[in-house]
C-alpha positions as a LaTeX table, in Angstrom:
\begin{tabular}{lrrr}
\hline
Residue & $x$ (\AA) & $y$ (\AA) & $z$ (\AA) \\
\hline
Met1 & $-22.88$ & 17.97 & 11.57 \\
Glu2 & $-19.18$ & 17.25 & 11.90 \\
Leu3 & $-17.86$ & 14.76 & 9.34 \\
Ile4 & $-14.28$ & 14.77 & 10.64 \\
Thr5 & $-14.57$ & 13.37 & 14.16 \\
Ser6 & $-11.74$ & 12.32 & 16.46 \\
Lys7 & $-12.28$ & 8.69 & 15.35 \\
Val8 & $-12.02$ & 9.66 & 11.69 \\
Ile9 & $-8.75$ & 11.43 & 12.47 \\
Ile10 & $-7.35$ & 8.33 & 14.26 \\
Ile11 & $-8.36$ & 6.05 & 11.37 \\
Ser12 & $-6.87$ & 8.57 & 8.87 \\
Ile13 & $-3.50$ & 8.54 & 10.67 \\
Leu14 & $-3.48$ & 4.71 & 10.67 \\
Leu15 & $-4.37$ & 4.64 & 6.96 \\
Leu16 & $-1.74$ & 7.28 & 6.17 \\
Val17 & 1.06 & 5.29 & 7.86 \\
Ile18 & $-0.12$ & 1.90 & 6.48 \\
Thr19 & $-0.35$ & 3.20 & 2.89 \\
Met20 & 3.04 & 4.93 & 3.13 \\
Val21 & 4.67 & 1.70 & 4.34 \\
Glu22 & 3.07 & $-0.29$ & 1.52 \\
Thr23 & 4.23 & 2.27 & $-1.05$ \\
Leu24 & 7.77 & 2.49 & 0.33 \\
Ala25 & 8.06 & $-1.30$ & 0.34 \\
Tyr26 & 8.45 & $-1.14$ & $-3.46$ \\
Ser27 & 11.82 & 0.58 & $-3.01$ \\
Thr28 & 13.34 & $-2.46$ & $-1.24$ \\
Arg29 & 14.02 & $-4.31$ & $-4.47$ \\
Ile30 & 15.91 & $-1.34$ & $-5.93$ \\
Ser31 & 17.90 & $-1.12$ & $-2.71$ \\
Gly32 & 18.57 & $-4.86$ & $-2.76$ \\
Thr33 & 19.87 & $-4.66$ & $-6.30$ \\
Arg34 & 22.15 & $-1.75$ & $-5.37$ \\
Val35 & 23.82 & $-3.67$ & $-2.53$ \\
Arg36 & 23.54 & $-7.02$ & $-4.37$ \\
Leu37 & 21.48 & $-8.66$ & $-1.60$ \\
Ile38 & 18.22 & $-9.30$ & $-3.41$ \\
Ala39 & 17.06 & $-12.25$ & $-1.22$ \\
Thr40 & 17.50 & $-10.16$ & 1.96 \\
Ala41 & 15.66 & $-7.28$ & 0.24 \\
Ile42 & 12.68 & $-9.54$ & $-0.57$ \\
Ser43 & 12.66 & $-10.69$ & 3.09 \\
Leu44 & 12.47 & $-7.02$ & 4.23 \\
Phe45 & 9.78 & $-6.35$ & 1.64 \\
Ser46 & 7.65 & $-9.26$ & 2.89 \\
Thr47 & 8.06 & $-8.14$ & 6.49 \\
Met48 & 6.87 & $-4.61$ & 5.68 \\
Val49 & 3.85 & $-5.84$ & 3.75 \\
Ile50 & 2.85 & $-8.30$ & 6.49 \\
Val51 & 3.15 & $-5.57$ & 9.19 \\
Ser52 & 1.05 & $-3.13$ & 7.14 \\
Arg53 & $-1.63$ & $-5.76$ & 6.45 \\
Phe54 & $-1.71$ & $-6.71$ & 10.14 \\
Ser55 & $-2.10$ & $-3.02$ & 11.07 \\
Thr56 & $-5.15$ & $-2.94$ & 8.80 \\
Met57 & $-6.84$ & $-5.31$ & 11.21 \\
Phe58 & $-6.90$ & $-2.54$ & 13.85 \\
Gln59 & $-8.28$ & $-0.01$ & 11.38 \\
Gln60 & $-11.18$ & $-2.14$ & 10.15 \\
Pro61 & $-13.19$ & $-2.33$ & 13.47 \\
Leu62 & $-12.75$ & 1.41 & 13.99 \\
Thr63 & $-14.04$ & 2.07 & 10.45 \\
Ala64 & $-17.08$ & $-0.15$ & 11.05 \\
Lys65 & $-17.80$ & 1.59 & 14.36 \\
Leu66 & $-18.31$ & 4.91 & 12.60 \\
Ile67 & $-21.75$ & 3.60 & 11.60 \\
Ala68 & $-22.85$ & 3.61 & 15.25 \\
Glu69 & $-21.77$ & 7.21 & 15.72 \\
Val70 & $-23.87$ & 8.91 & 13.00 \\
Pro71 & $-25.50$ & 12.03 & 14.51 \\
Lys72 & $-29.25$ & 11.94 & 15.12 \\
Gly73 & $-31.25$ & 13.40 & 12.24 \\
Ala74 & $-28.51$ & 12.77 & 9.69 \\
Asp75 & $-29.03$ & 10.64 & 6.59 \\
Lys76 & $-27.04$ & 7.55 & 7.66 \\
Leu77 & $-26.01$ & 6.38 & 4.19 \\
Thr78 & $-25.02$ & 9.83 & 2.93 \\
Phe79 & $-23.12$ & 10.72 & 6.12 \\
Ile80 & $-21.13$ & 7.43 & 6.23 \\
Ala81 & $-20.43$ & 7.58 & 2.46 \\
Ala82 & $-18.95$ & 11.10 & 2.95 \\
Gln83 & $-16.74$ & 9.89 & 5.85 \\
Tyr84 & $-15.57$ & 6.86 & 3.91 \\
Arg85 & $-14.67$ & 9.02 & 0.91 \\
Ile86 & $-12.50$ & 11.09 & 3.23 \\
Leu87 & $-10.71$ & 7.88 & 4.29 \\
Ile88 & $-10.15$ & 6.86 & 0.64 \\
Gly89 & $-8.79$ & 10.37 & 0.00 \\
Val90 & $-6.34$ & 9.91 & 2.93 \\
Thr91 & $-5.17$ & 6.66 & 1.30 \\
Ser92 & $-4.29$ & 8.62 & $-1.88$ \\
Leu93 & $-2.43$ & 11.12 & 0.30 \\
Gly94 & $-0.48$ & 8.25 & 1.94 \\
Val95 & 0.65 & 7.02 & $-1.49$ \\
Leu96 & 1.74 & 10.54 & $-2.44$ \\
Phe97 & 3.81 & 10.90 & 0.73 \\
Gly98 & 5.32 & 7.48 & 0.05 \\
Ile99 & 6.30 & 8.59 & $-3.47$ \\
Leu100 & 7.93 & 11.77 & $-2.12$ \\
Leu101 & 9.91 & 9.69 & 0.39 \\
Phe102 & 10.84 & 7.07 & $-2.20$ \\
Pro103 & 14.40 & 8.28 & $-2.94$ \\
Thr104 & 15.10 & 8.75 & 0.77 \\
Phe105 & 14.01 & 5.20 & 1.63 \\
Ile106 & 16.01 & 3.67 & $-1.22$ \\
Asn107 & 19.04 & 4.97 & 0.67 \\
Ile108 & 17.69 & 3.94 & 4.07 \\
Phe109 & 16.71 & 0.45 & 2.91 \\
Ser110 & 20.15 & $-0.02$ & 1.27 \\
Arg111 & 21.72 & 0.45 & 4.70 \\
Ala112 & 19.02 & $-1.63$ & 6.42 \\
Ile113 & 19.48 & $-4.59$ & 4.00 \\
Val114 & 23.24 & $-4.65$ & 4.53 \\
Gln115 & 22.70 & $-4.42$ & 8.31 \\
Leu116 & 20.04 & $-7.17$ & 8.17 \\
Ala117 & 22.47 & $-9.42$ & 6.33 \\
Asn118 & 25.16 & $-8.67$ & 8.91 \\
Glu119 & 22.72 & $-9.57$ & 11.70 \\
Arg120 & 21.92 & $-12.87$ & 9.94 \\
Gly121 & 18.31 & $-11.99$ & 9.32 \\
Ser122 & 17.43 & $-10.82$ & 12.84 \\
Met123 & 14.78 & $-8.08$ & 12.58 \\
Leu124 & 14.97 & $-7.40$ & 16.32 \\
Ala125 & 18.70 & $-6.70$ & 16.11 \\
Leu126 & 18.14 & $-4.50$ & 13.07 \\
Phe127 & 15.51 & $-2.35$ & 14.86 \\
Ser128 & 17.52 & $-2.17$ & 18.08 \\
Lys129 & 20.43 & $-0.67$ & 16.12 \\
Leu130 & 18.09 & 1.67 & 14.29 \\
Phe131 & 17.07 & 3.41 & 17.45 \\
Lys132 & 20.63 & 4.13 & 18.57 \\
Lys133 & 21.56 & 7.83 & 18.60 \\
Asn134 & 24.40 & 7.56 & 16.07 \\
Asn135 & 22.22 & 5.69 & 13.58 \\
Trp136 & 19.57 & 8.41 & 13.65 \\
Lys137 & 22.22 & 10.86 & 12.42 \\
Lys138 & 23.05 & 8.51 & 9.58 \\
Leu139 & 19.38 & 8.24 & 8.63 \\
Val140 & 19.07 & 12.00 & 8.43 \\
Lys141 & 21.96 & 11.99 & 5.92 \\
Cys142 & 19.86 & 9.66 & 3.71 \\
Leu143 & 17.27 & 12.37 & 3.12 \\
Lys144 & 16.83 & 12.93 & $-0.57$ \\
Leu145 & 14.06 & 14.72 & $-2.46$ \\
Pro146 & 12.67 & 13.33 & $-5.75$ \\
Arg147 & 14.37 & 14.78 & $-8.82$ \\
Ile148 & 13.45 & 14.95 & $-12.50$ \\
Ser149 & 16.75 & 13.19 & $-13.22$ \\
Tyr150 & 15.26 & 10.00 & $-11.72$ \\
Phe151 & 13.02 & 9.73 & $-14.82$ \\
Arg152 & 15.92 & 9.94 & $-17.26$ \\
Gly153 & 15.87 & 6.95 & $-19.56$ \\
Ile154 & 12.34 & 5.87 & $-18.69$ \\
Thr155 & 10.13 & 5.65 & $-21.76$ \\
Leu156 & 6.87 & 3.97 & $-22.77$ \\
Asn157 & 8.94 & 1.01 & $-23.95$ \\
Thr158 & 10.51 & 0.43 & $-20.48$ \\
Val159 & 7.18 & 0.74 & $-18.64$ \\
Pro160 & 5.26 & $-2.58$ & $-18.23$ \\
Lys161 & 1.82 & $-1.46$ & $-19.37$ \\
Arg162 & $-0.14$ & $-4.61$ & $-18.49$ \\
Leu163 & 1.37 & $-4.56$ & $-15.02$ \\
Phe164 & 0.33 & $-0.93$ & $-14.69$ \\
Val165 & $-3.31$ & $-1.66$ & $-15.54$ \\
Leu166 & $-3.40$ & $-4.79$ & $-13.35$ \\
Asn167 & $-1.98$ & $-2.95$ & $-10.36$ \\
Val168 & $-4.50$ & $-0.08$ & $-10.78$ \\
Ile169 & $-7.29$ & $-2.67$ & $-10.52$ \\
Ile170 & $-5.71$ & $-4.47$ & $-7.53$ \\
Ser171 & $-4.97$ & $-1.19$ & $-5.71$ \\
Ala172 & $-8.56$ & 0.00 & $-6.24$ \\
Ile173 & $-9.89$ & $-3.28$ & $-4.81$ \\
Phe174 & $-7.60$ & $-3.16$ & $-1.81$ \\
Thr175 & $-8.49$ & 0.48 & $-1.13$ \\
Thr176 & $-12.23$ & 0.08 & $-1.24$ \\
Gly177 & $-12.71$ & $-3.66$ & $-0.43$ \\
Val178 & $-13.22$ & $-3.28$ & 3.34 \\
Ile179 & $-15.01$ & 0.09 & 3.14 \\
Ser180 & $-17.45$ & $-1.06$ & 0.47 \\
Ser181 & $-18.24$ & $-4.24$ & 2.43 \\
Ile182 & $-18.93$ & $-2.30$ & 5.60 \\
Tyr183 & $-21.12$ & 0.15 & 3.72 \\
Ala184 & $-22.95$ & $-2.80$ & 2.03 \\
Ser185 & $-23.85$ & $-4.11$ & 5.50 \\
Met186 & $-26.16$ & $-1.02$ & 5.82 \\
Leu187 & $-27.84$ & $-1.70$ & 2.49 \\
Val188 & $-29.09$ & $-5.20$ & 3.33 \\
Pro189 & $-31.53$ & $-6.63$ & 5.87 \\
Ala190 & $-30.03$ & $-7.30$ & 9.32 \\
Lys191 & $-30.07$ & $-11.07$ & 8.77 \\
Val192 & $-27.55$ & $-10.85$ & 5.93 \\
Ser193 & $-25.52$ & $-7.84$ & 7.11 \\
Gln194 & $-22.79$ & $-10.10$ & 8.56 \\
Ala195 & $-22.45$ & $-11.86$ & 5.21 \\
Ala196 & $-21.88$ & $-8.51$ & 3.53 \\
Leu197 & $-19.42$ & $-7.45$ & 6.23 \\
Met198 & $-17.34$ & $-10.61$ & 5.90 \\
Ser199 & $-17.20$ & $-10.31$ & 2.12 \\
Ser200 & $-14.16$ & $-8.00$ & 2.45 \\
Gly201 & $-12.00$ & $-10.98$ & 3.31 \\
Val202 & $-12.96$ & $-12.76$ & 0.10 \\
Ile203 & $-12.53$ & $-9.58$ & $-2.05$ \\
Asn204 & $-9.10$ & $-8.75$ & $-0.62$ \\
Gly205 & $-8.10$ & $-12.41$ & $-0.68$ \\
Ile206 & $-8.73$ & $-12.61$ & $-4.41$ \\
Ala207 & $-6.74$ & $-9.40$ & $-4.96$ \\
Thr208 & $-3.89$ & $-10.83$ & $-2.85$ \\
Ile209 & $-3.82$ & $-14.04$ & $-4.92$ \\
Ile210 & $-3.66$ & $-12.02$ & $-8.16$ \\
Leu211 & $-0.88$ & $-9.91$ & $-6.70$ \\
Thr212 & 1.07 & $-12.98$ & $-5.58$ \\
Leu213 & 0.64 & $-14.89$ & $-8.84$ \\
Phe214 & 1.08 & $-12.17$ & $-11.45$ \\
Ile215 & 3.01 & $-9.22$ & $-9.99$ \\
Asp216 & 5.42 & $-10.22$ & $-7.18$ \\
Pro217 & 7.16 & $-13.05$ & $-9.14$ \\
Lys218 & 7.81 & $-10.69$ & $-12.11$ \\
Ala219 & 9.36 & $-8.14$ & $-9.78$ \\
Ser220 & 11.66 & $-10.68$ & $-8.18$ \\
Val221 & 12.79 & $-12.14$ & $-11.50$ \\
Leu222 & 13.40 & $-8.66$ & $-12.87$ \\
Ala223 & 15.53 & $-7.73$ & $-9.84$ \\
Asp224 & 17.54 & $-10.95$ & $-10.27$ \\
Arg225 & 18.11 & $-10.28$ & $-13.96$ \\
Val226 & 19.27 & $-6.70$ & $-13.26$ \\
Met227 & 21.66 & $-7.88$ & $-10.58$ \\
Lys228 & 23.14 & $-10.48$ & $-13.01$ \\
Lys229 & 23.39 & $-7.72$ & $-15.65$ \\
Gln230 & 21.04 & $-9.59$ & $-17.96$ \\
Thr231 & 18.65 & $-6.60$ & $-18.04$ \\
Asp232 & 19.28 & $-2.84$ & $-17.81$ \\
Tyr233 & 18.76 & $-1.15$ & $-14.41$ \\
Ile234 & 16.34 & 1.27 & $-16.07$ \\
Tyr235 & 13.72 & $-1.49$ & $-16.30$ \\
Leu236 & 13.75 & $-1.97$ & $-12.54$ \\
Lys237 & 13.37 & 1.76 & $-12.06$ \\
Ser238 & 10.51 & 1.72 & $-14.53$ \\
Tyr239 & 8.89 & $-1.15$ & $-12.61$ \\
Ser240 & 9.06 & 0.79 & $-9.32$ \\
Leu241 & 7.63 & 3.88 & $-10.99$ \\
Thr242 & 4.86 & 1.76 & $-12.53$ \\
Met243 & 3.92 & 0.21 & $-9.13$ \\
Val244 & 3.76 & 3.46 & $-7.12$ \\
Ser245 & 2.01 & 5.49 & $-9.83$ \\
Ser246 & $-0.52$ & 2.77 & $-10.57$ \\
Lys247 & $-1.14$ & 2.41 & $-6.83$ \\
Phe248 & $-1.97$ & 6.10 & $-6.64$ \\
Ile249 & $-4.30$ & 5.97 & $-9.65$ \\
Gly250 & $-5.89$ & 2.87 & $-8.10$ \\
Thr251 & $-6.80$ & 4.90 & $-5.00$ \\
Ile252 & $-8.45$ & 7.49 & $-7.29$ \\
Val253 & $-10.39$ & 4.71 & $-9.08$ \\
Ala254 & $-11.50$ & 3.47 & $-5.66$ \\
Gln255 & $-13.45$ & 6.73 & $-5.19$ \\
Ile256 & $-15.35$ & 5.87 & $-8.42$ \\
Ile257 & $-16.09$ & 2.21 & $-7.65$ \\
Phe258 & $-16.74$ & 2.64 & $-3.89$ \\
Leu259 & $-20.57$ & 2.81 & $-4.10$ \\
Pro260 & $-21.05$ & 0.47 & $-7.12$ \\
Ala261 & $-18.89$ & $-2.08$ & $-5.28$ \\
Ala262 & $-20.92$ & $-1.67$ & $-2.12$ \\
Tyr263 & $-24.17$ & $-2.32$ & $-3.99$ \\
Tyr264 & $-22.65$ & $-5.32$ & $-5.74$ \\
Val265 & $-21.53$ & $-6.78$ & $-2.37$ \\
Ala266 & $-25.05$ & $-6.13$ & $-0.98$ \\
Trp267 & $-26.59$ & $-7.95$ & $-3.94$ \\
Phe268 & $-24.14$ & $-10.86$ & $-3.54$ \\
Ala269 & $-24.79$ & $-11.13$ & 0.21 \\
Glu270 & $-28.57$ & $-11.37$ & $-0.39$ \\
Trp271 & $-28.08$ & $-13.81$ & $-3.26$ \\
Leu272 & $-26.13$ & $-16.15$ & $-0.96$ \\
\hline
\end{tabular}
């Protein structure tokens, strides 16, 4: 029985791109600090996150539809669990690719932020210029591989440890929230399956609120302080490293909590 179907491949590609975009979005604040346009950088960051979250809406129905395509004779729960673990693994891969492209996109976003400011905030004008032939050549020149020198000066004292732990938890919830809820819909009677399925919105909504209240404001304040030379630049680099590394570990933790979370959602749906 084939686990990796054409639909799994399509979902995997979507997840790979979405996760890479979310990971690379963390480089916008560093870029904004470099070109001293932090407000424009935050605007670009918000746009990237909104686009990636909107793209997730296309991925969710496809993920749910995998349930209807389980081969005859296969154990439905075991087969779907295996496919969903593959998708979680692809999410980890997307974060890794994002980390590898991080230095490149710091350079690209630095150019994009300046251009966005010149275009007075017009995203359409920014993207229209991006696809011009000459600009593609400039983007190629931005290619830069990660180097050990990037970690110079980063110590345990510069790394925000509470933020690291909090983002591991949030990333794990975001990674498995939808998948666990879909899986939970198979664990409950048909009359409450929709309640389990819709729980993903509540789970991810809570994670989004925590992210908005406790993580994003700290990042913006830190970027402002660095730009005003009230804090060393190394702290902003440490923040970025903290966010992308904790996001990757969060996707690993998601593999561990995937099934326990699904059974908890199933219990909660029946309790309602």
